[in-house]
Short mmCIF file of C-alpha atoms in Angstrom, two decimals:
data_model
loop_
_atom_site.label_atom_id
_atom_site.label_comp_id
_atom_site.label_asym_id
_atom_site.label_seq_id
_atom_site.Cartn_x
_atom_site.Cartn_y
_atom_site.Cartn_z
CA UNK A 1 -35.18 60.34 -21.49
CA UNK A 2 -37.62 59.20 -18.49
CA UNK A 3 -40.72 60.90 -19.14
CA UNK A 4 -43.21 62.25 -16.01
CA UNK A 5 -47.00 62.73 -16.27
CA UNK A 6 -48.34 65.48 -13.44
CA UNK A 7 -51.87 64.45 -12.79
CA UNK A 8 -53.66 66.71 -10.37
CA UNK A 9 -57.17 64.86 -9.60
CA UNK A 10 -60.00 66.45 -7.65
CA UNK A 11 -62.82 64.41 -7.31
CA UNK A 12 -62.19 62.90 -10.72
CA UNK A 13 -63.57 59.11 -10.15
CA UNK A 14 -66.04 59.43 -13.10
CA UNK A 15 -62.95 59.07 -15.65
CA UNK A 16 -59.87 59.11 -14.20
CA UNK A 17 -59.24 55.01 -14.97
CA UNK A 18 -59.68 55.46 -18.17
CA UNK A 19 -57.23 58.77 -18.75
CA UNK A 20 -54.66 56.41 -16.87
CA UNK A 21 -54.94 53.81 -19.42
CA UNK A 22 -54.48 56.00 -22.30
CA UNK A 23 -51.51 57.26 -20.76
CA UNK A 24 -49.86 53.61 -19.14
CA UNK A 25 -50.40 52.21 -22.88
CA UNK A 26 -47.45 55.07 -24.51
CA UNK A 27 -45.07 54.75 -21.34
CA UNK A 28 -41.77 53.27 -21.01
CA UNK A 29 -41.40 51.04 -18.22
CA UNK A 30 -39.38 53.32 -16.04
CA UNK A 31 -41.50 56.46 -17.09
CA UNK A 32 -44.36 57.36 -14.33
CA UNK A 33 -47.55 59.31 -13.28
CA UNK A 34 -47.46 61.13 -10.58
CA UNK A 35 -51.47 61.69 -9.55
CA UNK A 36 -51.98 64.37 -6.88
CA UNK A 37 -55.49 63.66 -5.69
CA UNK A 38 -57.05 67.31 -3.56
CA UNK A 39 -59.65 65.45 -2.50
CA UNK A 40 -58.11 62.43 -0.84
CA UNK A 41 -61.56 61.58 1.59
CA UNK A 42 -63.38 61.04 -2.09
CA UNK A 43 -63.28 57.38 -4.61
CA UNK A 44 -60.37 58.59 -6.83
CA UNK A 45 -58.14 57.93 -4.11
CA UNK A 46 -59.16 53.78 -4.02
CA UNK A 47 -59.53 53.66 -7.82
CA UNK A 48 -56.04 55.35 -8.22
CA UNK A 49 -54.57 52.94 -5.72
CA UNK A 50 -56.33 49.81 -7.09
CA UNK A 51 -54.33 50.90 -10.32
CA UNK A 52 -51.30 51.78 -8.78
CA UNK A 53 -51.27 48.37 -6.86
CA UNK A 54 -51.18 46.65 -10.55
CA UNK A 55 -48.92 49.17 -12.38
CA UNK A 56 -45.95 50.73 -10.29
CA UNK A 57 -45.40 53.67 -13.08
CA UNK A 58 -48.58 54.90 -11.24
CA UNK A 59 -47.23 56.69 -7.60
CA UNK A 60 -50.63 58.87 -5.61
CA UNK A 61 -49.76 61.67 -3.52
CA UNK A 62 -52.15 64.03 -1.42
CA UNK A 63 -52.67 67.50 -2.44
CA UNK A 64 -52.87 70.12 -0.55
CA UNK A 65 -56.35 70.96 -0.37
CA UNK A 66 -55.53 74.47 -2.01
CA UNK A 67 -57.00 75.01 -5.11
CA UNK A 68 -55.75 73.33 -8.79
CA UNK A 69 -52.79 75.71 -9.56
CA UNK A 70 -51.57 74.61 -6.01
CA UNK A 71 -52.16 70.80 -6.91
CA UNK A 72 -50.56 70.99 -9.95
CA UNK A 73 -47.15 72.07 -8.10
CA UNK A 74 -47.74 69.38 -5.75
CA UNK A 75 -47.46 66.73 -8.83
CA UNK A 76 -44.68 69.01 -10.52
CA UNK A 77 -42.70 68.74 -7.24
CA UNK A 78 -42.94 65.21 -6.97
CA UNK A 79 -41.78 64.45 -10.51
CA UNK A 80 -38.64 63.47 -11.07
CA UNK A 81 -38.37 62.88 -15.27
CA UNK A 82 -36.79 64.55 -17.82
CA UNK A 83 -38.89 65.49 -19.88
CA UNK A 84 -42.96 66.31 -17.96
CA UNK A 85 -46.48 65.85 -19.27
CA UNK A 86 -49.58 67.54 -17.82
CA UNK A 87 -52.78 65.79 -17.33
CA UNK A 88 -56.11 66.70 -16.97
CA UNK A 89 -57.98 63.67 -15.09
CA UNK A 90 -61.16 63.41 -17.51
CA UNK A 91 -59.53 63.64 -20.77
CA UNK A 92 -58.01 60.48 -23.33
CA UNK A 93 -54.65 60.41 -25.28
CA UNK A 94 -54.53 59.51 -28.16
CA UNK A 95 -52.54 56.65 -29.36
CA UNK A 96 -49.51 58.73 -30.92
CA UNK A 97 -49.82 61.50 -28.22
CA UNK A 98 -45.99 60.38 -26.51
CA UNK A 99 -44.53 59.26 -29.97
CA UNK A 100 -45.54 62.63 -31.67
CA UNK A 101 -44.30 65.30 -28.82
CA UNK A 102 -41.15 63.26 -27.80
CA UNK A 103 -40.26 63.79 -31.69
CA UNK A 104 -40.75 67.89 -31.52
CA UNK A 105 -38.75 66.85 -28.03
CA UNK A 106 -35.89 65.19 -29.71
CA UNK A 107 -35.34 67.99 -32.75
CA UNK A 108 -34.68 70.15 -30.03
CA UNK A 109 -37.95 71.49 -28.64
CA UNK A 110 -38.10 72.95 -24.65
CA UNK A 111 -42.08 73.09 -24.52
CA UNK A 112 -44.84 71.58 -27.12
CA UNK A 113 -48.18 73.32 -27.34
CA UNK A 114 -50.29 70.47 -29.16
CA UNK A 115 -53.87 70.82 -30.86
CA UNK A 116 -56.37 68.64 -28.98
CA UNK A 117 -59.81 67.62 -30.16
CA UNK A 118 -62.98 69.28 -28.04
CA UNK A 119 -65.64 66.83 -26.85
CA UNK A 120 -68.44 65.81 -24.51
CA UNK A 121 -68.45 63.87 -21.83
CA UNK A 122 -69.52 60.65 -24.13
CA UNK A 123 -66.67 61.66 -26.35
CA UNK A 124 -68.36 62.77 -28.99
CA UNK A 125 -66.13 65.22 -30.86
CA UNK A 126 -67.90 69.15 -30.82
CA UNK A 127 -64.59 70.62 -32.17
CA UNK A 128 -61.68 68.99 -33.99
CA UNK A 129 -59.45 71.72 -33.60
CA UNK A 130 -59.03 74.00 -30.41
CA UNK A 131 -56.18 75.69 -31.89
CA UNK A 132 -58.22 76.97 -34.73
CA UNK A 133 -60.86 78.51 -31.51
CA UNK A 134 -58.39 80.05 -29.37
CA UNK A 135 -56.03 80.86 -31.88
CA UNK A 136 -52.86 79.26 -30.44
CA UNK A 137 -49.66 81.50 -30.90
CA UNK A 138 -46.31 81.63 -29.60
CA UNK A 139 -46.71 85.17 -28.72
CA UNK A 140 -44.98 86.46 -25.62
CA UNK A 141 -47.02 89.66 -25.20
CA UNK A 142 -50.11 88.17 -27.26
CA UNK A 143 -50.40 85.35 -24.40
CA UNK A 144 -50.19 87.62 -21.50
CA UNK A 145 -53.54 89.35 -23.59
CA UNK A 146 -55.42 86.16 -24.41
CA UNK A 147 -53.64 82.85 -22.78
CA UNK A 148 -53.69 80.39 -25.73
CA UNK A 149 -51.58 77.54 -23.64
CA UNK A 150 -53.47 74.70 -22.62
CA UNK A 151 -51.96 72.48 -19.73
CA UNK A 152 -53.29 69.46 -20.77
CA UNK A 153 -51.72 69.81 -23.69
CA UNK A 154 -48.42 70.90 -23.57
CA UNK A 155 -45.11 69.16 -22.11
CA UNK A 156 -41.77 70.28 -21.53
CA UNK A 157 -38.19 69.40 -20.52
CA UNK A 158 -36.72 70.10 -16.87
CA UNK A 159 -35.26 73.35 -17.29
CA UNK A 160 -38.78 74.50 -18.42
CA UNK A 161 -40.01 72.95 -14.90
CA UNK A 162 -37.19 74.57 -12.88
CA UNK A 163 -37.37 77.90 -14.41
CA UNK A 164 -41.25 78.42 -13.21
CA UNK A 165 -41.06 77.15 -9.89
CA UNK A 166 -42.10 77.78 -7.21
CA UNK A 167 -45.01 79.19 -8.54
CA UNK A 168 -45.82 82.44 -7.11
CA UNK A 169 -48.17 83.39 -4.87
CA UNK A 170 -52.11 83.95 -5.98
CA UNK A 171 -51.12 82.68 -9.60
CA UNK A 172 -54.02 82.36 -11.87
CA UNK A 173 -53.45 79.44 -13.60
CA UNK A 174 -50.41 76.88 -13.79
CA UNK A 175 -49.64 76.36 -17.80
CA UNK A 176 -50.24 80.22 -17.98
CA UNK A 177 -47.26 80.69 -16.38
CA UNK A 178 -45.44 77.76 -17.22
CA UNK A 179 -45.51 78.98 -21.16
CA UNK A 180 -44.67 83.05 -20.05
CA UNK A 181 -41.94 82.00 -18.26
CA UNK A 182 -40.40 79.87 -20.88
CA UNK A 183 -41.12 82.28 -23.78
CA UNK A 184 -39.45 84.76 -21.55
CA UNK A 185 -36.48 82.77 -20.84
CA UNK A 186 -36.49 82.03 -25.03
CA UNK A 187 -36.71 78.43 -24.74
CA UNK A 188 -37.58 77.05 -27.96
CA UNK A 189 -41.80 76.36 -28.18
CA UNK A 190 -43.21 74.36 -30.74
CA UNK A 191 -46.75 74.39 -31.95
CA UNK A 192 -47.63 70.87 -32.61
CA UNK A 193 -50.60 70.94 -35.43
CA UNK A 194 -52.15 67.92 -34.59
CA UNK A 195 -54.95 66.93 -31.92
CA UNK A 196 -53.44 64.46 -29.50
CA UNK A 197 -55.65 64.30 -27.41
CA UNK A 198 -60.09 64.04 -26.33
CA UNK A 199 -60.11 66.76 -24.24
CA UNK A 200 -63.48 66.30 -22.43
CA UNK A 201 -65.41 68.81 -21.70
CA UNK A 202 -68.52 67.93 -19.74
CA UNK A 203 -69.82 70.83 -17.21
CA UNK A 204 -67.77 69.47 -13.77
CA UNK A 205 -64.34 70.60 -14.95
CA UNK A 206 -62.13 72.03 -12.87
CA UNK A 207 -60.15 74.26 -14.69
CA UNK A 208 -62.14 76.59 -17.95
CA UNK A 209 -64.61 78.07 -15.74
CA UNK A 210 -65.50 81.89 -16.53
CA UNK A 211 -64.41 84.82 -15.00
CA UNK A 212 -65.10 88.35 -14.85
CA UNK A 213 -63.30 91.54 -16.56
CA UNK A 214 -62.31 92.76 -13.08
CA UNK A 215 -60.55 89.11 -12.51
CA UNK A 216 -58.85 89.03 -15.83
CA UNK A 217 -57.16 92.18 -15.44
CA UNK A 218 -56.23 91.17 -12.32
CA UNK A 219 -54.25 88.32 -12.94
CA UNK A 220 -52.82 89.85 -15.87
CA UNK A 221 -51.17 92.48 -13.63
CA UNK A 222 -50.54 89.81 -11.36
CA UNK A 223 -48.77 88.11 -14.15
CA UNK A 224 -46.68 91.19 -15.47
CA UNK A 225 -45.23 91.58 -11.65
CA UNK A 226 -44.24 87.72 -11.25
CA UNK A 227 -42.86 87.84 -14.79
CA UNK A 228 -40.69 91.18 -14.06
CA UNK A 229 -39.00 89.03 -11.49
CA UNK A 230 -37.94 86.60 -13.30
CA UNK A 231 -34.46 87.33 -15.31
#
């Protein structure tokens, strides 16, 4: 099974080369990365074509300029593997990341929600265990209350892909809906126990900001109408 990695980069030239190297090192030679880059006038764009000059697994596109739920579509779009990765651009996987999900994969898994290990921007590890903070479930109604899917660590076959998209308008968050829609559609999840990854957290992320109560229940309603459409 040829194996995808959606990348969506925005302004991610502090670590980005070294996230690609933790991910070229566990791919097959006709697997690939597809790195949408929505800020293309910025340095990832020459670092991620320096790379992609040495390695062609590596293939940059241009987002759209529209926010990281719409860049992340732009790399789903553009992937054309069997089985797709999501990537955060500032994080490191671990050796066994591939080896361990593509197992859950091969007993018959449609999505893996794997543990990932919490750290600073040096790396230093703050929490060895986000599942054991957020409380990861595979809770249909639980998840539409708390989300407890993290994009950067979860993967998923095709059908997964093709049953969320396009995404809808004014989405909150990509692997939000990725997850609902596949627990919807009963495609088998798997919980994967084991941190696979750094995940970096270091005050620029894009994606974990906080929100108010007014804009969670909004996207929560916005959620409930997508998912009502979806059969």
């Amino acid at each position: 099974m040829r194996i995808s990695v959606a990348l969506a980069a925005y302004k991610g030239e502090q670590f980005i080369a070294e996230q690609l190297d933790s991910i070229l090192s566990q791919l097959g030679e006709n697997d690939e990365i597809i790195v949408s880059d929505d800020y293309p006038e910025g340095k990832t764009r020459d670092i991620v074509l320096n790379l992609q000059a040495q390695d062609k697994r590596i293939r940059y596109i241009e987002g759209s300029g529209k926010g990281v739920v719409k860049n992340f579509e732009n790399a789903l779009k553009a992937c054309s593997g069997d089985i797709i990765f999501l990537s955060d651009q500032d994080d490191v996987w671990l050796p066994d990341k591939v080896e361990s999900v593509m197992a859950e994969i091969n007993s018959g898994a449609d999505l893996v929600l794997h543990d990932a290990s919490v750290t600073d921007g040096k790396l230093n590890i703050i929490k060895p265990s986000y599942f054991s903070v957020i409380g990861s479930n595979l809770s249909f109604c639980g998840n539409i209350i708390r989300n407890t899917f993290v994009g950067c660590c979860m993967a998923f076959r095709r059908q997964v892909l093709l049953d969320a998209l396009p995404f809808p308008e004014g989405l909150p968050m990509h692997d939000w809906w990725i997850a609902l829609v596949a627990l919807k559609k009963h495609r088998k999840a798997v919980l994967l126990r084991k941190p696979l990854i750094l995940w970096r957290r270091h005050g620029d992320n894009v994606t974990g900001g906080k929100t108010t109560l007014s804009q969670k229940i909004r996207w929560r309603i916005k959620i409930i109408l997508s998912l009502a459409s979806i059969k």
